[in-house]
Short mmCIF file of C-alpha atoms and ligand atoms in Angstrom, two decimals:
data_model
loop_
_atom_site.label_atom_id
_atom_site.label_comp_id
_atom_site.label_asym_id
_atom_site.label_seq_id
_atom_site.Cartn_x
_atom_site.Cartn_y
_atom_site.Cartn_z
CA MET X 23 -57.91 -11.34 -23.88
CA ALA X 24 -54.33 -11.71 -24.85
CA PRO X 25 -52.99 -8.75 -26.75
CA LYS X 26 -52.27 -9.31 -30.42
CA ASP X 27 -48.46 -9.20 -30.25
CA ALA X 28 -48.13 -11.12 -27.05
CA THR X 29 -47.37 -14.46 -28.68
CA ASN X 30 -44.21 -16.37 -28.07
CA GLU X 31 -42.40 -14.74 -31.02
CA ARG X 32 -39.09 -13.11 -30.03
CA GLY X 33 -39.43 -9.35 -29.53
CA GLN X 34 -36.97 -6.56 -30.31
CA PHE X 35 -36.63 -3.03 -29.16
CA SER X 36 -37.61 -0.63 -31.93
CA SER X 37 -34.69 1.69 -31.59
CA ARG X 38 -31.55 2.41 -29.67
CA PHE X 39 -33.42 5.00 -27.67
CA GLY X 40 -36.02 2.31 -26.86
CA PHE X 41 -33.32 0.06 -25.54
CA ILE X 42 -31.62 2.76 -23.58
CA THR X 43 -34.81 3.80 -21.80
CA ALA X 44 -35.80 0.19 -21.06
CA ALA X 45 -32.36 -0.70 -19.81
CA THR X 46 -32.01 2.47 -17.71
CA GLY X 47 -35.61 1.81 -16.55
CA SER X 48 -34.41 -1.47 -15.26
CA ALA X 49 -31.24 -0.11 -13.71
CA VAL X 50 -32.80 2.97 -12.13
CA GLY X 51 -34.92 1.73 -9.33
CA LEU X 52 -35.08 1.54 -5.53
CA GLY X 53 -31.44 0.69 -5.65
CA ASN X 54 -30.69 4.21 -6.85
CA ILE X 55 -33.21 6.24 -5.08
CA TRP X 56 -33.28 4.38 -1.79
CA GLY X 57 -30.22 2.07 -1.64
CA PHE X 58 -27.58 4.39 -2.80
CA PRO X 59 -28.43 7.40 -0.59
CA THR X 60 -28.92 5.21 2.46
CA GLN X 61 -25.68 3.30 1.98
CA THR X 62 -23.99 6.63 1.52
CA ALA X 63 -25.58 7.85 4.77
CA SER X 64 -24.42 4.77 6.70
CA HIS X 65 -20.90 4.75 5.22
CA GLY X 66 -19.97 8.26 6.01
CA GLY X 67 -21.03 10.23 2.91
CA GLY X 68 -18.56 11.35 0.24
CA ALA X 69 -16.10 8.53 0.72
CA PHE X 70 -18.76 6.01 -0.32
CA VAL X 71 -19.79 8.11 -3.34
CA LEU X 72 -16.22 8.16 -4.53
CA VAL X 73 -15.68 4.38 -4.17
CA TYR X 74 -19.01 3.69 -5.74
CA LEU X 75 -18.30 5.78 -8.79
CA VAL X 76 -14.94 4.06 -9.30
CA LEU X 77 -16.48 0.53 -8.91
CA ALA X 78 -19.44 1.36 -11.17
CA PHE X 79 -17.10 2.03 -14.06
CA LEU X 80 -14.25 -0.42 -13.26
CA LEU X 81 -16.35 -3.34 -12.31
CA ALA X 82 -20.04 -2.98 -13.09
CA TYR X 83 -19.77 -1.49 -16.60
CA PRO X 84 -17.48 -4.35 -17.86
CA ALA X 85 -19.81 -6.94 -16.29
CA LEU X 86 -22.78 -5.22 -17.90
CA MET X 87 -21.06 -5.48 -21.30
CA ALA X 88 -20.55 -9.26 -20.73
CA GLU X 89 -24.33 -9.70 -20.28
CA LEU X 90 -25.31 -7.50 -23.20
CA ILE X 91 -22.90 -9.18 -25.56
CA ILE X 92 -23.90 -12.75 -24.54
CA GLY X 93 -27.53 -11.78 -24.87
CA ARG X 94 -27.24 -10.27 -28.35
CA HIS X 95 -24.97 -13.01 -29.57
CA THR X 96 -27.23 -15.93 -28.51
CA ARG X 97 -30.73 -14.25 -28.69
CA HIS X 98 -31.81 -16.38 -25.80
CA ASN X 99 -32.67 -16.19 -22.12
CA MET X 100 -29.77 -16.94 -19.71
CA VAL X 101 -30.62 -20.72 -19.30
CA GLY X 102 -30.61 -21.16 -23.10
CA ALA X 103 -27.77 -18.71 -23.67
CA LEU X 104 -24.86 -19.94 -21.65
CA PRO X 105 -24.88 -23.54 -22.91
CA GLN X 106 -24.94 -22.17 -26.44
CA LEU X 107 -21.49 -20.56 -25.97
CA THR X 108 -19.78 -23.89 -25.79
CA THR X 109 -19.55 -27.32 -27.38
CA LYS X 110 -18.16 -29.02 -24.22
CA PRO X 111 -20.87 -31.07 -22.39
CA VAL X 112 -19.57 -30.21 -18.91
CA LEU X 113 -19.56 -26.53 -19.68
CA LYS X 114 -23.00 -26.81 -21.09
CA ILE X 115 -24.29 -28.22 -17.86
CA ILE X 116 -22.49 -25.55 -15.75
CA GLY X 117 -23.99 -22.91 -18.07
CA ARG X 118 -27.48 -24.25 -17.73
CA ALA X 119 -27.20 -24.53 -13.93
CA THR X 120 -25.89 -20.94 -13.74
CA GLY X 121 -28.77 -19.78 -15.89
CA LEU X 122 -31.34 -21.50 -13.68
CA TYR X 123 -29.79 -20.10 -10.62
CA GLY X 124 -30.10 -16.63 -12.24
CA VAL X 125 -33.77 -17.21 -12.99
CA VAL X 126 -34.42 -18.29 -9.36
CA ILE X 127 -32.55 -15.26 -7.93
CA ALA X 128 -34.30 -12.78 -10.32
CA SER X 129 -37.67 -14.21 -9.14
CA LEU X 130 -36.63 -13.97 -5.46
CA ILE X 131 -35.48 -10.37 -5.95
CA LEU X 132 -38.88 -9.55 -7.44
CA SER X 133 -40.64 -11.21 -4.50
CA PHE X 134 -39.06 -8.87 -1.94
CA TYR X 135 -38.87 -5.84 -4.25
CA ALA X 136 -42.59 -5.97 -4.78
CA ILE X 137 -43.07 -5.75 -0.97
CA VAL X 138 -40.90 -2.73 -0.66
CA ALA X 139 -42.58 -1.11 -3.67
CA SER X 140 -46.01 -1.75 -1.99
CA TRP X 141 -44.92 0.23 1.09
CA LEU X 142 -44.03 3.18 -1.20
CA MET X 143 -46.96 2.90 -3.49
CA ALA X 144 -49.45 2.95 -0.65
CA GLN X 145 -48.09 6.40 0.32
CA VAL X 146 -49.38 7.87 -2.94
CA PRO X 147 -53.09 7.33 -2.19
CA ALA X 148 -52.28 8.14 1.46
CA ALA X 149 -51.18 11.64 0.44
CA LEU X 150 -54.22 12.08 -1.81
CA ALA X 151 -56.50 11.04 1.05
CA ASP X 152 -54.69 13.47 3.25
CA ILE X 153 -55.21 16.31 0.77
CA SER X 154 -58.88 15.49 0.43
CA GLY X 155 -59.34 15.53 4.19
CA GLN X 156 -59.84 11.81 4.69
CA GLY X 157 -57.65 11.56 7.80
CA GLN X 158 -58.63 8.02 8.78
CA THR X 159 -58.15 6.48 5.43
CA ALA X 160 -54.80 8.41 5.04
CA SER X 161 -53.54 7.00 8.30
CA TRP X 162 -54.60 3.40 7.43
CA LEU X 163 -52.89 3.76 4.01
CA SER X 164 -49.66 5.17 5.45
CA GLN X 165 -49.16 2.56 8.14
CA SER X 166 -47.92 -0.92 7.44
CA SER X 167 -50.32 -3.80 8.10
CA LEU X 168 -50.52 -7.27 6.70
CA LEU X 169 -53.67 -6.44 4.87
CA ARG X 170 -52.45 -3.18 3.36
CA ASP X 171 -49.10 -4.68 2.36
CA SER X 172 -50.72 -7.71 0.77
CA LEU X 173 -53.25 -5.59 -1.16
CA PHE X 174 -50.63 -3.16 -2.49
CA CYS X 175 -48.16 -5.90 -3.25
CA GLY X 176 -50.95 -7.57 -5.27
CA LEU X 177 -51.68 -4.34 -7.08
CA PHE X 178 -48.03 -3.72 -7.85
CA SER X 179 -47.61 -7.29 -9.16
CA LEU X 180 -50.64 -6.83 -11.28
CA LEU X 181 -49.29 -3.67 -12.81
CA THR X 182 -45.89 -5.32 -13.45
CA ALA X 183 -47.46 -8.36 -15.10
CA SER X 184 -49.84 -6.34 -17.23
CA ILE X 185 -46.93 -4.49 -18.78
CA VAL X 186 -44.77 -7.59 -19.29
CA ALA X 187 -47.74 -9.53 -20.89
CA ARG X 188 -47.85 -6.97 -23.67
CA GLY X 189 -44.43 -7.89 -24.89
CA VAL X 190 -41.13 -6.13 -25.50
CA LYS X 191 -42.09 -3.27 -27.71
CA ASP X 192 -45.73 -2.68 -26.71
CA GLY X 193 -45.19 -3.33 -23.04
CA ILE X 194 -41.64 -2.85 -21.72
CA GLU X 195 -40.37 -0.40 -24.22
CA ARG X 196 -43.52 1.73 -24.41
CA TRP X 197 -43.93 2.01 -20.66
CA SER X 198 -40.26 2.70 -20.01
CA THR X 199 -40.27 5.47 -22.57
CA ARG X 200 -43.33 7.03 -20.93
CA LEU X 201 -42.21 6.65 -17.32
CA MET X 202 -38.47 7.39 -17.38
CA PRO X 203 -38.69 11.04 -18.56
CA ALA X 204 -41.38 11.57 -15.93
CA LEU X 205 -39.08 10.12 -13.34
CA VAL X 206 -36.23 12.43 -14.26
CA LEU X 207 -38.45 15.52 -14.31
CA LEU X 208 -39.93 14.67 -10.87
CA MET X 209 -36.47 14.09 -9.47
CA LEU X 210 -35.04 17.39 -10.85
CA ALA X 211 -38.04 19.24 -9.39
CA LEU X 212 -37.56 17.63 -5.96
CA VAL X 213 -33.79 18.25 -5.82
CA ALA X 214 -34.36 21.92 -6.77
CA THR X 215 -36.96 22.33 -4.00
CA VAL X 216 -34.99 20.59 -1.30
CA LEU X 217 -31.73 22.38 -1.97
CA THR X 218 -33.37 25.75 -1.32
CA LEU X 219 -34.51 24.74 2.20
CA PRO X 220 -32.51 25.71 5.31
CA GLY X 221 -30.09 23.02 6.48
CA ALA X 222 -29.63 21.51 2.92
CA MET X 223 -26.11 22.78 2.55
CA GLU X 224 -24.81 20.83 5.51
CA GLY X 225 -26.12 17.69 3.90
CA LEU X 226 -24.57 18.63 0.61
CA ARG X 227 -21.22 19.01 2.28
CA LEU X 228 -21.43 15.54 3.98
CA TYR X 229 -22.43 14.08 0.60
CA LEU X 230 -19.77 15.65 -1.56
CA VAL X 231 -16.68 16.00 0.59
CA PRO X 232 -15.10 12.54 1.11
CA ASN X 233 -13.67 11.63 4.44
CA PHE X 234 -10.65 9.60 3.18
CA SER X 235 -10.07 7.85 6.52
CA LEU X 236 -13.25 5.78 5.88
CA ILE X 237 -12.16 4.54 2.44
CA THR X 238 -10.27 1.51 3.79
CA ASP X 239 -13.34 0.31 5.73
CA PRO X 240 -13.99 -3.25 4.21
CA GLY X 241 -17.77 -2.85 4.75
CA LEU X 242 -17.62 0.21 2.55
CA LEU X 243 -15.99 -1.66 -0.39
CA THR X 244 -18.33 -4.63 -0.40
CA GLY X 245 -21.28 -2.31 0.19
CA ALA X 246 -20.31 -0.28 -2.85
CA MET X 247 -19.77 -3.38 -4.96
CA GLY X 248 -23.11 -5.00 -4.03
CA GLN X 249 -24.82 -1.66 -4.72
CA ALA X 250 -23.21 -1.30 -8.09
CA PHE X 251 -24.26 -4.85 -9.09
CA PHE X 252 -27.79 -4.38 -7.82
CA SER X 253 -28.10 -0.97 -9.37
CA LEU X 254 -27.06 -2.11 -12.86
CA SER X 255 -29.39 -5.09 -12.52
CA LEU X 256 -26.42 -7.49 -13.00
CA GLY X 257 -25.98 -11.24 -12.59
CA VAL X 258 -29.49 -12.48 -12.89
CA GLY X 259 -29.83 -12.24 -16.64
CA THR X 260 -31.94 -9.13 -16.86
CA MET X 261 -29.39 -7.22 -18.96
CA LEU X 262 -28.64 -10.42 -20.84
CA ILE X 263 -32.26 -10.73 -21.91
CA TYR X 264 -32.56 -7.07 -22.77
CA GLY X 265 -29.31 -7.42 -24.77
CA SER X 266 -31.00 -10.21 -26.65
CA TYR X 267 -33.57 -7.72 -27.97
CA VAL X 268 -31.00 -5.26 -29.25
CA SER X 269 -30.60 -4.80 -32.99
CA LYS X 270 -27.30 -5.93 -34.62
CA THR X 271 -26.84 -2.40 -35.90
CA ASP X 272 -26.36 -0.84 -32.41
CA ASN X 273 -22.97 -0.06 -31.10
CA LEU X 274 -23.10 -2.08 -27.84
CA PRO X 275 -20.12 -0.71 -25.86
CA LEU X 276 -21.41 2.85 -26.46
CA THR X 277 -25.02 2.00 -25.65
CA GLY X 278 -23.87 0.11 -22.51
CA ALA X 279 -21.81 3.13 -21.48
CA TYR X 280 -24.91 5.35 -21.74
CA VAL X 281 -26.86 3.05 -19.59
CA ALA X 282 -24.13 2.95 -16.88
CA LEU X 283 -23.74 6.76 -17.07
CA ILE X 284 -27.42 7.48 -16.75
CA ASP X 285 -27.79 4.93 -13.93
CA THR X 286 -24.94 6.37 -11.97
CA GLY X 287 -26.11 9.91 -12.72
CA ILE X 288 -29.53 9.25 -11.30
CA ALA X 289 -28.20 7.55 -8.20
CA PHE X 290 -25.95 10.58 -7.69
CA LEU X 291 -28.97 12.84 -8.17
CA ALA X 292 -31.02 10.87 -5.60
CA GLY X 293 -28.19 11.41 -3.11
CA LEU X 294 -28.45 15.11 -3.84
CA LEU X 295 -32.07 14.90 -2.84
CA ILE X 296 -32.07 12.54 0.17
CA ILE X 297 -28.97 13.49 2.10
CA PRO X 298 -29.65 17.23 2.06
CA ALA X 299 -33.34 16.41 2.92
CA MET X 300 -32.20 14.63 6.03
CA PHE X 301 -30.33 17.74 7.17
CA VAL X 302 -33.32 19.91 6.36
CA ALA X 303 -35.24 17.60 8.68
CA GLN X 304 -32.60 17.98 11.35
CA HIS X 305 -32.84 21.72 11.05
CA ARG X 306 -36.54 21.43 11.80
CA GLY X 307 -35.92 19.34 14.98
CA ILE X 308 -36.31 15.85 13.52
CA GLU X 309 -33.84 13.25 14.78
CA ILE X 310 -31.65 11.94 11.97
CA TYR X 311 -29.03 9.96 13.92
CA SER X 312 -29.79 6.57 15.30
CA SER X 313 -28.85 5.37 18.82
CA GLU X 314 -25.44 4.25 17.49
CA ASN X 315 -24.75 7.79 16.35
CA THR X 316 -24.84 6.97 12.65
CA LEU X 317 -27.27 8.50 10.18
CA ILE X 318 -30.61 6.77 10.09
CA ALA X 319 -30.81 4.52 7.04
CA GLY X 320 -33.05 1.87 5.57
CA PRO X 321 -36.88 1.83 5.91
CA ASP X 322 -36.88 4.23 8.86
CA LEU X 323 -35.31 6.95 6.72
CA ILE X 324 -37.73 6.64 3.82
CA LEU X 325 -40.90 5.78 5.76
CA GLN X 326 -40.40 7.84 8.92
CA THR X 327 -37.75 10.51 8.82
CA LEU X 328 -38.65 11.85 5.37
CA PRO X 329 -42.42 11.71 5.95
CA SER X 330 -41.89 13.68 9.25
CA LEU X 331 -40.00 16.26 7.21
CA PHE X 332 -42.86 16.42 4.65
CA ASN X 333 -45.44 16.82 7.47
CA SER X 334 -43.44 19.66 9.07
CA LEU X 335 -43.54 21.52 5.79
CA GLY X 336 -47.40 21.91 5.83
CA SER X 337 -49.52 21.58 2.74
CA ALA X 338 -46.53 22.07 0.41
CA GLY X 339 -44.94 19.07 2.21
CA VAL X 340 -47.99 16.88 1.34
CA ILE X 341 -47.43 17.65 -2.34
CA ILE X 342 -43.67 17.09 -2.08
CA GLY X 343 -44.39 13.73 -0.32
CA LEU X 344 -46.84 12.75 -2.99
CA VAL X 345 -44.29 13.50 -5.74
CA PHE X 346 -41.55 11.73 -3.87
CA PHE X 347 -43.54 8.47 -3.46
CA LEU X 348 -44.81 8.60 -6.98
CA LEU X 349 -41.25 8.87 -8.13
CA LEU X 350 -40.28 5.85 -6.11
CA THR X 351 -43.18 3.84 -7.45
CA ILE X 352 -42.32 4.65 -11.07
CA ALA X 353 -38.70 3.73 -10.48
CA ALA X 354 -39.71 0.45 -8.87
CA LEU X 355 -42.15 -0.43 -11.67
CA THR X 356 -39.65 0.02 -14.61
CA SER X 357 -37.24 -2.26 -12.67
CA SER X 358 -39.82 -4.88 -11.62
CA ILE X 359 -40.87 -5.35 -15.25
CA SER X 360 -37.25 -6.28 -16.11
CA MET X 361 -37.07 -8.69 -13.29
CA LEU X 362 -40.27 -10.44 -14.24
CA GLU X 363 -39.08 -10.58 -17.87
CA VAL X 364 -36.30 -12.97 -16.77
CA PRO X 365 -38.46 -15.98 -15.50
CA VAL X 366 -41.12 -15.19 -18.15
CA THR X 367 -38.72 -15.53 -21.10
CA PHE X 368 -37.33 -18.67 -19.48
CA VAL X 369 -40.80 -20.27 -19.32
CA LEU X 370 -41.82 -18.95 -22.66
CA GLU X 371 -38.66 -20.10 -24.48
CA GLN X 372 -38.20 -23.46 -22.72
CA PHE X 373 -41.83 -24.59 -22.50
CA GLN X 374 -43.25 -22.96 -25.64
CA LEU X 375 -46.02 -21.14 -23.75
CA SER X 376 -47.50 -17.93 -25.07
CA ARG X 377 -46.15 -14.73 -23.50
CA TYR X 378 -49.51 -13.96 -22.09
CA ARG X 379 -49.79 -17.31 -20.18
CA ALA X 380 -46.21 -17.44 -19.17
CA THR X 381 -46.47 -13.99 -17.64
CA TRP X 382 -49.55 -14.62 -15.60
CA LEU X 383 -48.24 -17.93 -14.50
CA VAL X 384 -44.93 -16.72 -13.29
CA ALA X 385 -46.32 -13.46 -11.80
CA SER X 386 -48.80 -15.50 -9.73
CA ILE X 387 -46.07 -17.75 -8.42
CA ILE X 388 -43.92 -14.77 -7.50
CA PHE X 389 -46.83 -13.02 -5.82
CA GLY X 390 -47.26 -16.22 -3.80
CA LEU X 391 -43.66 -15.94 -2.71
CA SER X 392 -44.19 -12.34 -1.69
CA LEU X 393 -47.19 -13.40 0.44
CA LEU X 394 -45.06 -16.05 2.03
CA ILE X 395 -42.38 -13.47 2.97
CA LEU X 396 -45.08 -11.04 4.20
CA ASN X 397 -46.47 -13.68 6.48
CA ASN X 398 -43.13 -14.68 7.85
CA PHE X 399 -41.53 -11.32 7.66
CA GLU X 400 -39.05 -11.58 10.54
CA GLN X 401 -37.72 -14.97 9.45
CA LEU X 402 -37.54 -14.36 5.66
CA PHE X 403 -37.31 -10.76 4.55
CA ALA X 404 -33.74 -9.82 5.48
CA GLY X 405 -32.49 -13.30 4.60
CA VAL X 406 -33.87 -13.23 1.12
CA ILE X 407 -32.29 -9.86 0.49
CA SER X 408 -28.88 -10.80 1.60
CA LEU X 409 -28.95 -14.19 -0.16
CA THR X 410 -29.94 -12.61 -3.43
CA THR X 411 -28.20 -9.33 -3.53
CA THR X 412 -25.13 -9.57 -1.31
CA TYR X 413 -24.10 -13.14 -2.24
CA SER X 414 -25.83 -14.40 -5.42
CA GLN X 415 -25.60 -11.30 -7.68
CA PRO X 416 -21.79 -10.91 -7.42
CA LEU X 417 -21.27 -14.66 -7.64
CA LEU X 418 -23.42 -14.94 -10.77
CA GLY X 419 -21.51 -11.87 -12.05
CA VAL X 420 -18.30 -13.88 -11.78
CA MET X 421 -19.83 -16.70 -13.77
CA LEU X 422 -21.05 -14.43 -16.46
CA CYS X 423 -17.64 -12.74 -16.87
CA VAL X 424 -16.06 -16.29 -17.00
CA PHE X 425 -18.48 -17.26 -19.75
CA ALA X 426 -17.96 -14.10 -21.78
CA GLY X 427 -14.20 -14.04 -21.29
CA TRP X 428 -13.15 -17.70 -21.25
CA VAL X 429 -15.89 -19.70 -22.85
CA LEU X 430 -17.12 -17.52 -25.72
CA HIS X 431 -14.49 -17.73 -28.47
CA ARG X 432 -12.50 -14.55 -28.96
CA ASP X 433 -13.29 -14.35 -32.71
CA LYS X 434 -17.05 -14.62 -32.06
CA LEU X 435 -16.67 -11.97 -29.34
CA LEU X 436 -15.03 -9.65 -31.71
CA ARG X 437 -17.67 -10.34 -34.42
CA GLU X 438 -20.42 -9.56 -32.00
CA ILE X 439 -18.84 -6.28 -30.80
CA SER X 440 -18.09 -5.29 -34.40
CA ALA X 441 -21.71 -5.51 -35.31
CA GLY X 442 -22.79 -1.90 -35.15
CA PHE X 443 -19.32 -0.77 -34.23
CA ALA X 444 -17.05 -0.26 -37.28
CA GLY X 445 -13.36 -0.54 -36.37
CA ALA X 446 -14.05 -2.29 -33.15
CA GLU X 447 -10.83 -4.37 -33.40
CA ASN X 448 -8.69 -1.23 -33.17
CA SER X 449 -10.73 0.43 -30.37
CA LEU X 450 -9.66 1.03 -26.82
CA PHE X 451 -12.62 -1.12 -25.72
CA TRP X 452 -11.29 -4.14 -27.56
CA LYS X 453 -7.71 -3.57 -26.27
CA ILE X 454 -8.81 -3.49 -22.66
CA TRP X 455 -12.15 -5.21 -22.13
CA PRO X 456 -11.45 -8.90 -23.04
CA SER X 457 -8.53 -9.38 -20.66
CA TYR X 458 -10.34 -7.22 -18.10
CA ILE X 459 -13.32 -9.51 -18.14
CA ARG X 460 -11.12 -12.61 -17.96
CA PHE X 461 -8.88 -11.69 -15.05
CA ILE X 462 -9.59 -8.47 -13.33
CA CYS X 463 -13.34 -8.51 -12.88
CA PRO X 464 -13.63 -12.08 -11.50
CA LEU X 465 -10.58 -11.71 -9.22
CA LEU X 466 -11.73 -8.35 -7.90
CA ILE X 467 -15.22 -9.68 -7.18
CA ILE X 468 -13.84 -12.75 -5.47
CA PHE X 469 -11.35 -10.72 -3.44
CA MET X 470 -14.03 -8.47 -2.13
CA PHE X 471 -16.17 -11.42 -1.33
CA VAL X 472 -13.43 -13.00 0.74
CA GLN X 473 -12.77 -9.65 2.53
CA ASN X 474 -16.47 -9.46 3.33
CA ALA X 475 -16.59 -13.09 4.66
CA ARG X 476 -13.60 -12.42 6.91
CA SER X 477 -14.80 -9.20 8.34
N1 LIG O 34 -31.44 -2.17 -10.71
C1 LIG O 34 -32.64 -2.21 -9.95
C2 LIG O 34 -32.59 -1.11 -8.84
O1 LIG O 34 -31.69 -0.42 -8.72
C3 LIG O 34 -32.85 -3.53 -9.26
C4 LIG O 34 -32.73 -4.72 -10.12
C5 LIG O 34 -31.90 -5.83 -9.71
C6 LIG O 34 -33.45 -4.87 -11.30
C7 LIG O 34 -31.85 -6.94 -10.49
C8 LIG O 34 -33.34 -5.98 -12.12
C9 LIG O 34 -32.54 -6.96 -11.64
O2 LIG O 34 -33.52 -0.95 -8.11
#
């Protein structure tokens, strides 16, 4: 039966804390715990960390603000929001098309994200089966197969949909405030454990000491930019829709800064866990360099190298593995609910369906897409990831900056920022951000794009 509050009435976060946990829940995901450390590993360690930190604040934070401001100003999903910023028919059409593109990309991101999440989620019962001596079940659960992946992908999609169906306050906010503190605690416990193991310090050095000769590598710049956009959930309207649920009494630039800070802080913490863990593994005789002599990254790192490390640590290792995969599952879930919220609010607001129906309808379609990818893995998986994250997210980011900087009238912009932020017109934010979002952000993104295409 549909929950009581899951009608198509517009929701709102109950407090600033509620918004911050939901938005950081969206931002902190596999991008932080998996993507950031593996990109750091494949781009030579500290140099990538440094460039990432700079880009997160110079590029991603201003773009995040563009989305939050448009969202709170229009109180709409991206498809309804962008046309509302203008009276010009052509711009309305462009706004609508951009919004629709965002909805499609958010759905496609969820379709591959749920697959990756299913690989990680299956490791949790695998560890439990291992602990209780069910060797055969444990090995079935820990190895990828079409059946296992489809089942767990279905389970993950079901979990995601059942939270989103309950609405903004009772679903998204409630579960984010439960899961995010658990995530931070689990992460701190793991970092503290790994850093005491032999070999960890070597990893720490690689992670923290930048090799400046790598900073000019064009792959490093675009990698860091894509990572920053993905990590802050930008471009596809997730932050826009979360912004639309924020109260007019909240100080948006400050709240947005908290979200960016926490997201970056957790990515940094994940690096403190994974890179040293790799060197602990090496210390125990596990191969951590690939045949091209670069550190192993991607699925092999998370699903082979680290599990070999956990196995080599005996029964303590099984518990560490369990905690690690639980952490990844929680991170994935608080992000996937924000992805699903994008197409759900679109359907709900444009077609006047109830939230309950919209959620189950959209979640079933996206699960169908995940099954399609799973059944044509070689042909589709990598392609969908690069189409959505490498190309579409930054491009949509440019469009959102243009809409916030050029289309939304300056007076309205100031009025929106001033709500909840007394004296906004004299603030540093107002002095810098509007021209920043008009010129620097779009140009920087386009510049990096062109660099990437040429390399
Ligand atoms: N930010 C999430 C992560 O780091 C991914 C995400 C992308 C979430 C786009 C929502 C929208 O894993």
